[in-house]
């Protein structure tokens, strides 16, 4: 049984689709991949993820924490330091994101060629 049939058979299509949409949003994978090499403080993540606002990073980290992919640790210093780290679930997502990124990098030239050929056919 293929994955589509399996998902539809379980009635989880909307849940799967919603989670895939969130994982594929503009910020989730960049944040996850940034944390792949180890824990970072908030501003370190913000500097590493180009273009993300403080509000969007806060929202993304909170959602990832809620989903069990990121762990937030408050260190009892003055002022308190907060670190974010991937959980095992988050590390597994980071590995898949990196794998998908490598696939894109390996095939981007071929995809560009197909797009160009398609566009030329549409113009002619």
PDB file of N, CA and C in Angstrom, residues 15-98:
ATOM      1  N   UNK A  15      -4.642  16.239   9.062  1.00  0.00           N
ATOM      2  CA  UNK A  15      -3.619  16.427  10.105  1.00  0.00           C
ATOM      3  C   UNK A  15      -2.225  16.391   9.501  1.00  0.00           C
ATOM      4  N   UNK A  16      -1.996  15.422   8.606  1.00  0.00           N
ATOM      5  CA  UNK A  16      -0.693  15.303   7.947  1.00  0.00           C
ATOM      6  C   UNK A  16      -0.441  16.535   7.094  1.00  0.00           C
ATOM      7  N   UNK A  17      -1.448  16.933   6.340  1.00  0.00           N
ATOM      8  CA  UNK A  17      -1.318  18.102   5.473  1.00  0.00           C
ATOM      9  C   UNK A  17      -1.005  19.362   6.285  1.00  0.00           C
ATOM     10  N   UNK A  18      -1.690  19.541   7.394  1.00  0.00           N
ATOM     11  CA  UNK A  18      -1.447  20.708   8.246  1.00  0.00           C
ATOM     12  C   UNK A  18      -0.044  20.732   8.815  1.00  0.00           C
ATOM     13  N   UNK A  19       0.431  19.595   9.265  1.00  0.00           N
ATOM     14  CA  UNK A  19       1.780  19.539   9.813  1.00  0.00           C
ATOM     15  C   UNK A  19       2.830  19.741   8.732  1.00  0.00           C
ATOM     16  N   UNK A  20       2.612  19.157   7.559  1.00  0.00           N
ATOM     17  CA  UNK A  20       3.546  19.376   6.451  1.00  0.00           C
ATOM     18  C   UNK A  20       3.577  20.846   6.035  1.00  0.00           C
ATOM     19  N   UNK A  21       2.422  21.485   6.049  1.00  0.00           N
ATOM     20  CA  UNK A  21       2.378  22.915   5.707  1.00  0.00           C
ATOM     21  C   UNK A  21       3.177  23.733   6.712  1.00  0.00           C
ATOM     22  N   UNK A  22       3.073  23.397   7.986  1.00  0.00           N
ATOM     23  CA  UNK A  22       3.824  24.145   8.991  1.00  0.00           C
ATOM     24  C   UNK A  22       5.313  23.866   8.904  1.00  0.00           C
ATOM     25  N   UNK A  23       5.673  22.615   8.707  1.00  0.00           N
ATOM     26  CA  UNK A  23       7.089  22.276   8.564  1.00  0.00           C
ATOM     27  C   UNK A  23       7.668  22.958   7.333  1.00  0.00           C
ATOM     28  N   UNK A  24       6.853  23.081   6.285  1.00  0.00           N
ATOM     29  CA  UNK A  24       7.313  23.692   5.051  1.00  0.00           C
ATOM     30  C   UNK A  24       7.141  25.198   5.004  1.00  0.00           C
ATOM     31  N   UNK A  25       6.764  25.814   6.121  1.00  0.00           N
ATOM     32  CA  UNK A  25       6.612  27.269   6.101  1.00  0.00           C
ATOM     33  C   UNK A  25       7.981  27.934   5.969  1.00  0.00           C
ATOM     34  N   UNK A  26       7.989  29.223   5.943  1.00  0.00           N
ATOM     35  CA  UNK A  26       9.232  29.954   5.665  1.00  0.00           C
ATOM     36  C   UNK A  26      10.310  29.769   6.735  1.00  0.00           C
ATOM     37  N   UNK A  27       9.923  29.556   7.997  1.00  0.00           N
ATOM     38  CA  UNK A  27      10.902  29.637   9.087  1.00  0.00           C
ATOM     39  C   UNK A  27      11.206  28.330   9.814  1.00  0.00           C
ATOM     40  N   UNK A  28      10.308  27.355   9.802  1.00  0.00           N
ATOM     41  CA  UNK A  28      10.501  26.163  10.632  1.00  0.00           C
ATOM     42  C   UNK A  28      11.784  25.412  10.294  1.00  0.00           C
ATOM     43  N   UNK A  29      11.964  25.018   9.041  1.00  0.00           N
ATOM     44  CA  UNK A  29      13.179  24.264   8.700  1.00  0.00           C
ATOM     45  C   UNK A  29      14.457  25.068   8.901  1.00  0.00           C
ATOM     46  N   UNK A  30      14.498  26.359   8.533  1.00  0.00           N
ATOM     47  CA  UNK A  30      15.729  27.102   8.828  1.00  0.00           C
ATOM     48  C   UNK A  30      16.077  27.126  10.319  1.00  0.00           C
ATOM     49  N   UNK A  31      15.082  27.260  11.180  1.00  0.00           N
ATOM     50  CA  UNK A  31      15.343  27.250  12.629  1.00  0.00           C
ATOM     51  C   UNK A  31      15.806  25.869  13.060  1.00  0.00           C
ATOM     52  N   UNK A  32      15.109  24.830  12.607  1.00  0.00           N
ATOM     53  CA  UNK A  32      15.481  23.451  12.968  1.00  0.00           C
ATOM     54  C   UNK A  32      16.906  23.137  12.517  1.00  0.00           C
ATOM     55  N   UNK A  33      17.231  23.472  11.284  1.00  0.00           N
ATOM     56  CA  UNK A  33      18.574  23.174  10.758  1.00  0.00           C
ATOM     57  C   UNK A  33      19.632  23.999  11.490  1.00  0.00           C
ATOM     58  N   UNK A  34      19.310  25.233  11.862  1.00  0.00           N
ATOM     59  CA  UNK A  34      20.246  26.068  12.619  1.00  0.00           C
ATOM     60  C   UNK A  34      20.588  25.431  13.960  1.00  0.00           C
ATOM     61  N   UNK A  35      19.609  24.797  14.584  1.00  0.00           N
ATOM     62  CA  UNK A  35      19.835  24.156  15.886  1.00  0.00           C
ATOM     63  C   UNK A  35      20.439  22.763  15.773  1.00  0.00           C
ATOM     64  N   UNK A  36      20.633  22.299  14.542  1.00  0.00           N
ATOM     65  CA  UNK A  36      21.127  20.937  14.310  1.00  0.00           C
ATOM     66  C   UNK A  36      22.485  20.687  14.964  1.00  0.00           C
ATOM     67  N   UNK A  37      23.366  21.677  14.971  1.00  0.00           N
ATOM     68  CA  UNK A  37      24.718  21.472  15.503  1.00  0.00           C
ATOM     69  C   UNK A  37      24.823  21.641  17.011  1.00  0.00           C
ATOM     70  N   UNK A  38      23.739  22.025  17.658  1.00  0.00           N
ATOM     71  CA  UNK A  38      23.775  22.134  19.112  1.00  0.00           C
ATOM     72  C   UNK A  38      22.961  23.305  19.614  1.00  0.00           C
ATOM     73  N   UNK A  39      22.820  23.393  20.939  1.00  0.00           N
ATOM     74  CA  UNK A  39      21.992  24.431  21.552  1.00  0.00           C
ATOM     75  C   UNK A  39      22.515  25.834  21.252  1.00  0.00           C
ATOM     76  N   UNK A  40      21.566  26.762  21.109  1.00  0.00           N
ATOM     77  CA  UNK A  40      21.908  28.162  20.878  1.00  0.00           C
ATOM     78  C   UNK A  40      20.975  29.052  21.686  1.00  0.00           C
ATOM     79  N   UNK A  41      21.466  30.240  22.011  1.00  0.00           N
ATOM     80  CA  UNK A  41      20.611  31.236  22.646  1.00  0.00           C
ATOM     81  C   UNK A  41      19.766  31.920  21.572  1.00  0.00           C
ATOM     82  N   UNK A  42      18.726  32.595  22.021  1.00  0.00           N
ATOM     83  CA  UNK A  42      17.753  33.210  21.125  1.00  0.00           C
ATOM     84  C   UNK A  42      18.434  34.097  20.086  1.00  0.00           C
ATOM     85  N   UNK A  43      19.276  35.018  20.528  1.00  0.00           N
ATOM     86  CA  UNK A  43      19.902  35.951  19.581  1.00  0.00           C
ATOM     87  C   UNK A  43      20.869  35.255  18.628  1.00  0.00           C
ATOM     88  N   UNK A  44      21.467  34.163  19.059  1.00  0.00           N
ATOM     89  CA  UNK A  44      22.312  33.399  18.153  1.00  0.00           C
ATOM     90  C   UNK A  44      21.479  32.788  17.033  1.00  0.00           C
ATOM     91  N   UNK A  45      20.306  32.281  17.384  1.00  0.00           N
ATOM     92  CA  UNK A  45      19.411  31.725  16.358  1.00  0.00           C
ATOM     93  C   UNK A  45      18.958  32.844  15.428  1.00  0.00           C
ATOM     94  N   UNK A  46      18.595  33.977  15.999  1.00  0.00           N
ATOM     95  CA  UNK A  46      18.096  35.093  15.176  1.00  0.00           C
ATOM     96  C   UNK A  46      19.163  35.581  14.206  1.00  0.00           C
ATOM     97  N   UNK A  47      20.403  35.652  14.634  1.00  0.00           N
ATOM     98  CA  UNK A  47      21.482  36.070  13.723  1.00  0.00           C
ATOM     99  C   UNK A  47      21.731  35.034  12.632  1.00  0.00           C
ATOM    100  N   UNK A  48      21.560  33.765  12.968  1.00  0.00           N
ATOM    101  CA  UNK A  48      21.843  32.692  12.008  1.00  0.00           C
ATOM    102  C   UNK A  48      20.731  32.520  10.967  1.00  0.00           C
ATOM    103  N   UNK A  49      19.509  32.868  11.326  1.00  0.00           N
ATOM    104  CA  UNK A  49      18.374  32.711  10.407  1.00  0.00           C
ATOM    105  C   UNK A  49      18.095  34.077   9.801  1.00  0.00           C
ATOM    106  N   UNK A  50      18.668  34.306   8.656  1.00  0.00           N
ATOM    107  CA  UNK A  50      18.614  35.602   7.999  1.00  0.00           C
ATOM    108  C   UNK A  50      17.181  36.042   7.700  1.00  0.00           C
ATOM    109  N   UNK A  51      16.845  37.261   8.149  1.00  0.00           N
ATOM    110  CA  UNK A  51      15.561  37.862   7.816  1.00  0.00           C
ATOM    111  C   UNK A  51      14.432  37.586   8.790  1.00  0.00           C
ATOM    112  N   UNK A  52      14.632  36.721   9.765  1.00  0.00           N
ATOM    113  CA  UNK A  52      13.544  36.417  10.702  1.00  0.00           C
ATOM    114  C   UNK A  52      13.437  37.520  11.748  1.00  0.00           C
ATOM    115  N   UNK A  53      12.212  37.928  12.038  1.00  0.00           N
ATOM    116  CA  UNK A  53      11.991  38.951  13.063  1.00  0.00           C
ATOM    117  C   UNK A  53      11.997  38.305  14.446  1.00  0.00           C
ATOM    118  N   UNK A  54      12.170  39.128  15.455  1.00  0.00           N
ATOM    119  CA  UNK A  54      12.149  38.624  16.830  1.00  0.00           C
ATOM    120  C   UNK A  54      10.798  37.972  17.133  1.00  0.00           C
ATOM    121  N   UNK A  55       9.722  38.613  16.704  1.00  0.00           N
ATOM    122  CA  UNK A  55       8.383  38.079  16.947  1.00  0.00           C
ATOM    123  C   UNK A  55       8.175  36.740  16.241  1.00  0.00           C
ATOM    124  N   UNK A  56       8.610  36.633  15.004  1.00  0.00           N
ATOM    125  CA  UNK A  56       8.428  35.384  14.258  1.00  0.00           C
ATOM    126  C   UNK A  56       9.299  34.270  14.834  1.00  0.00           C
ATOM    127  N   UNK A  57      10.509  34.605  15.264  1.00  0.00           N
ATOM    128  CA  UNK A  57      11.366  33.592  15.880  1.00  0.00           C
ATOM    129  C   UNK A  57      10.744  33.107  17.182  1.00  0.00           C
ATOM    130  N   UNK A  58      10.223  34.022  17.982  1.00  0.00           N
ATOM    131  CA  UNK A  58       9.555  33.634  19.224  1.00  0.00           C
ATOM    132  C   UNK A  58       8.399  32.696  18.932  1.00  0.00           C
ATOM    133  N   UNK A  59       7.575  33.050  17.957  1.00  0.00           N
ATOM    134  CA  UNK A  59       6.412  32.233  17.592  1.00  0.00           C
ATOM    135  C   UNK A  59       6.852  30.863  17.077  1.00  0.00           C
ATOM    136  N   UNK A  60       7.882  30.839  16.232  1.00  0.00           N
ATOM    137  CA  UNK A  60       8.359  29.574  15.667  1.00  0.00           C
ATOM    138  C   UNK A  60       8.930  28.673  16.750  1.00  0.00           C
ATOM    139  N   UNK A  61       9.760  29.228  17.620  1.00  0.00           N
ATOM    140  CA  UNK A  61      10.345  28.427  18.701  1.00  0.00           C
ATOM    141  C   UNK A  61       9.269  27.903  19.642  1.00  0.00           C
ATOM    142  N   UNK A  62       8.287  28.722  19.948  1.00  0.00           N
ATOM    143  CA  UNK A  62       7.205  28.296  20.840  1.00  0.00           C
ATOM    144  C   UNK A  62       6.410  27.142  20.215  1.00  0.00           C
ATOM    145  N   UNK A  63       6.123  27.243  18.926  1.00  0.00           N
ATOM    146  CA  UNK A  63       5.390  26.177  18.240  1.00  0.00           C
ATOM    147  C   UNK A  63       6.218  24.898  18.203  1.00  0.00           C
ATOM    148  N   UNK A  64       7.511  25.027  17.922  1.00  0.00           N
ATOM    149  CA  UNK A  64       8.383  23.850  17.896  1.00  0.00           C
ATOM    150  C   UNK A  64       8.506  23.222  19.285  1.00  0.00           C
ATOM    151  N   UNK A  65       8.520  24.053  20.309  1.00  0.00           N
ATOM    152  CA  UNK A  65       8.557  23.529  21.680  1.00  0.00           C
ATOM    153  C   UNK A  65       7.256  22.784  21.985  1.00  0.00           C
ATOM    154  N   UNK A  66       6.141  23.368  21.595  1.00  0.00           N
ATOM    155  CA  UNK A  66       4.834  22.725  21.809  1.00  0.00           C
ATOM    156  C   UNK A  66       4.756  21.380  21.113  1.00  0.00           C
ATOM    157  N   UNK A  67       5.325  21.285  19.915  1.00  0.00           N
ATOM    158  CA  UNK A  67       5.312  20.041  19.143  1.00  0.00           C
ATOM    159  C   UNK A  67       6.341  19.030  19.631  1.00  0.00           C
ATOM    160  N   UNK A  68       7.173  19.423  20.591  1.00  0.00           N
ATOM    161  CA  UNK A  68       8.162  18.492  21.129  1.00  0.00           C
ATOM    162  C   UNK A  68       9.436  18.390  20.317  1.00  0.00           C
ATOM    163  N   UNK A  69       9.690  19.373  19.456  1.00  0.00           N
ATOM    164  CA  UNK A  69      10.880  19.328  18.617  1.00  0.00           C
ATOM    165  C   UNK A  69      12.025  20.163  19.174  1.00  0.00           C
ATOM    166  N   UNK A  70      11.693  21.139  20.005  1.00  0.00           N
ATOM    167  CA  UNK A  70      12.697  22.024  20.602  1.00  0.00           C
ATOM    168  C   UNK A  70      12.483  22.041  22.105  1.00  0.00           C
ATOM    169  N   UNK A  71      13.588  22.055  22.814  1.00  0.00           N
ATOM    170  CA  UNK A  71      13.571  22.142  24.268  1.00  0.00           C
ATOM    171  C   UNK A  71      14.143  23.490  24.680  1.00  0.00           C
ATOM    172  N   UNK A  72      13.443  24.187  25.547  1.00  0.00           N
ATOM    173  CA  UNK A  72      13.859  25.508  26.045  1.00  0.00           C
ATOM    174  C   UNK A  72      14.391  25.329  27.452  1.00  0.00           C
ATOM    175  N   UNK A  73      15.628  25.792  27.678  1.00  0.00           N
ATOM    176  CA  UNK A  73      16.252  25.688  28.992  1.00  0.00           C
ATOM    177  C   UNK A  73      16.611  27.081  29.486  1.00  0.00           C
ATOM    178  N   UNK A  74      16.132  27.416  30.674  1.00  0.00           N
ATOM    179  CA  UNK A  74      16.463  28.704  31.297  1.00  0.00           C
ATOM    180  C   UNK A  74      17.561  28.451  32.319  1.00  0.00           C
ATOM    181  N   UNK A  75      18.711  29.108  32.113  1.00  0.00           N
ATOM    182  CA  UNK A  75      19.830  28.979  33.037  1.00  0.00           C
ATOM    183  C   UNK A  75      19.708  30.053  34.121  1.00  0.00           C
ATOM    184  N   UNK A  76      19.878  29.669  35.390  1.00  0.00           N
ATOM    185  CA  UNK A  76      19.684  30.606  36.501  1.00  0.00           C
ATOM    186  C   UNK A  76      20.870  31.567  36.670  1.00  0.00           C
ATOM    187  N   UNK A  77      21.020  32.460  35.709  1.00  0.00           N
ATOM    188  CA  UNK A  77      22.069  33.470  35.781  1.00  0.00           C
ATOM    189  C   UNK A  77      21.388  34.834  35.849  1.00  0.00           C
ATOM    190  N   UNK A  78      22.179  35.875  36.073  1.00  0.00           N
ATOM    191  CA  UNK A  78      21.644  37.235  36.073  1.00  0.00           C
ATOM    192  C   UNK A  78      22.310  37.992  34.941  1.00  0.00           C
ATOM    193  N   UNK A  79      21.577  38.389  33.914  1.00  0.00           N
ATOM    194  CA  UNK A  79      20.171  38.034  33.667  1.00  0.00           C
ATOM    195  C   UNK A  79      20.058  36.579  33.232  1.00  0.00           C
ATOM    196  N   UNK A  80      18.851  36.020  33.314  1.00  0.00           N
ATOM    197  CA  UNK A  80      18.679  34.620  32.917  1.00  0.00           C
ATOM    198  C   UNK A  80      19.051  34.413  31.445  1.00  0.00           C
ATOM    199  N   UNK A  81      19.710  33.309  31.155  1.00  0.00           N
ATOM    200  CA  UNK A  81      20.035  32.956  29.777  1.00  0.00           C
ATOM    201  C   UNK A  81      19.149  31.790  29.355  1.00  0.00           C
ATOM    202  N   UNK A  82      18.569  31.918  28.181  1.00  0.00           N
ATOM    203  CA  UNK A  82      17.684  30.888  27.656  1.00  0.00           C
ATOM    204  C   UNK A  82      18.351  30.255  26.449  1.00  0.00           C
ATOM    205  N   UNK A  83      18.374  28.948  26.460  1.00  0.00           N
ATOM    206  CA  UNK A  83      18.957  28.186  25.358  1.00  0.00           C
ATOM    207  C   UNK A  83      17.885  27.318  24.722  1.00  0.00           C
ATOM    208  N   UNK A  84      18.036  27.132  23.419  1.00  0.00           N
ATOM    209  CA  UNK A  84      17.119  26.272  22.671  1.00  0.00           C
ATOM    210  C   UNK A  84      17.927  25.137  22.060  1.00  0.00           C
ATOM    211  N   UNK A  85      17.395  23.928  22.173  1.00  0.00           N
ATOM    212  CA  UNK A  85      18.073  22.742  21.635  1.00  0.00           C
ATOM    213  C   UNK A  85      17.034  21.814  21.030  1.00  0.00           C
ATOM    214  N   UNK A  86      17.471  21.053  20.051  1.00  0.00           N
ATOM    215  CA  UNK A  86      16.582  20.068  19.446  1.00  0.00           C
ATOM    216  C   UNK A  86      16.405  18.873  20.369  1.00  0.00           C
ATOM    217  N   UNK A  87      15.209  18.358  20.396  1.00  0.00           N
ATOM    218  CA  UNK A  87      14.932  17.090  21.056  1.00  0.00           C
ATOM    219  C   UNK A  87      15.248  15.984  20.044  1.00  0.00           C
ATOM    220  N   UNK A  88      15.182  14.721  20.458  1.00  0.00           N
ATOM    221  CA  UNK A  88      15.371  13.649  19.468  1.00  0.00           C
ATOM    222  C   UNK A  88      14.394  13.761  18.286  1.00  0.00           C
ATOM    223  N   UNK A  89      13.158  14.155  18.549  1.00  0.00           N
ATOM    224  CA  UNK A  89      12.188  14.345  17.471  1.00  0.00           C
ATOM    225  C   UNK A  89      12.639  15.469  16.535  1.00  0.00           C
ATOM    226  N   UNK A  90      13.119  16.568  17.107  1.00  0.00           N
ATOM    227  CA  UNK A  90      13.617  17.685  16.306  1.00  0.00           C
ATOM    228  C   UNK A  90      14.848  17.313  15.499  1.00  0.00           C
ATOM    229  N   UNK A  91      15.739  16.507  16.102  1.00  0.00           N
ATOM    230  CA  UNK A  91      16.930  16.058  15.371  1.00  0.00           C
ATOM    231  C   UNK A  91      16.534  15.190  14.183  1.00  0.00           C
ATOM    232  N   UNK A  92      15.498  14.375  14.356  1.00  0.00           N
ATOM    233  CA  UNK A  92      15.067  13.532  13.229  1.00  0.00           C
ATOM    234  C   UNK A  92      14.486  14.402  12.116  1.00  0.00           C
ATOM    235  N   UNK A  93      13.768  15.468  12.463  1.00  0.00           N
ATOM    236  CA  UNK A  93      13.261  16.385  11.446  1.00  0.00           C
ATOM    237  C   UNK A  93      14.406  17.130  10.770  1.00  0.00           C
ATOM    238  N   UNK A  94      15.402  17.558  11.536  1.00  0.00           N
ATOM    239  CA  UNK A  94      16.556  18.246  10.958  1.00  0.00           C
ATOM    240  C   UNK A  94      17.271  17.347   9.956  1.00  0.00           C
ATOM    241  N   UNK A  95      17.419  16.072  10.303  1.00  0.00           N
ATOM    242  CA  UNK A  95      18.080  15.132   9.384  1.00  0.00           C
ATOM    243  C   UNK A  95      17.299  15.022   8.082  1.00  0.00           C
ATOM    244  N   UNK A  96      15.970  14.952   8.173  1.00  0.00           N
ATOM    245  CA  UNK A  96      15.148  14.865   6.960  1.00  0.00           C
ATOM    246  C   UNK A  96      15.215  16.174   6.173  1.00  0.00           C
ATOM    247  N   UNK A  97      15.220  17.308   6.870  1.00  0.00           N
ATOM    248  CA  UNK A  97      15.337  18.595   6.191  1.00  0.00           C
ATOM    249  C   UNK A  97      16.662  18.727   5.458  1.00  0.00           C
ATOM    250  N   UNK A  98      17.743  18.297   6.099  1.00  0.00           N
ATOM    251  CA  UNK A  98      19.055  18.334   5.450  1.00  0.00           C
ATOM    252  C   UNK A  98      19.094  17.385   4.251  1.00  0.00           C
TER     253      UNK A  98
END
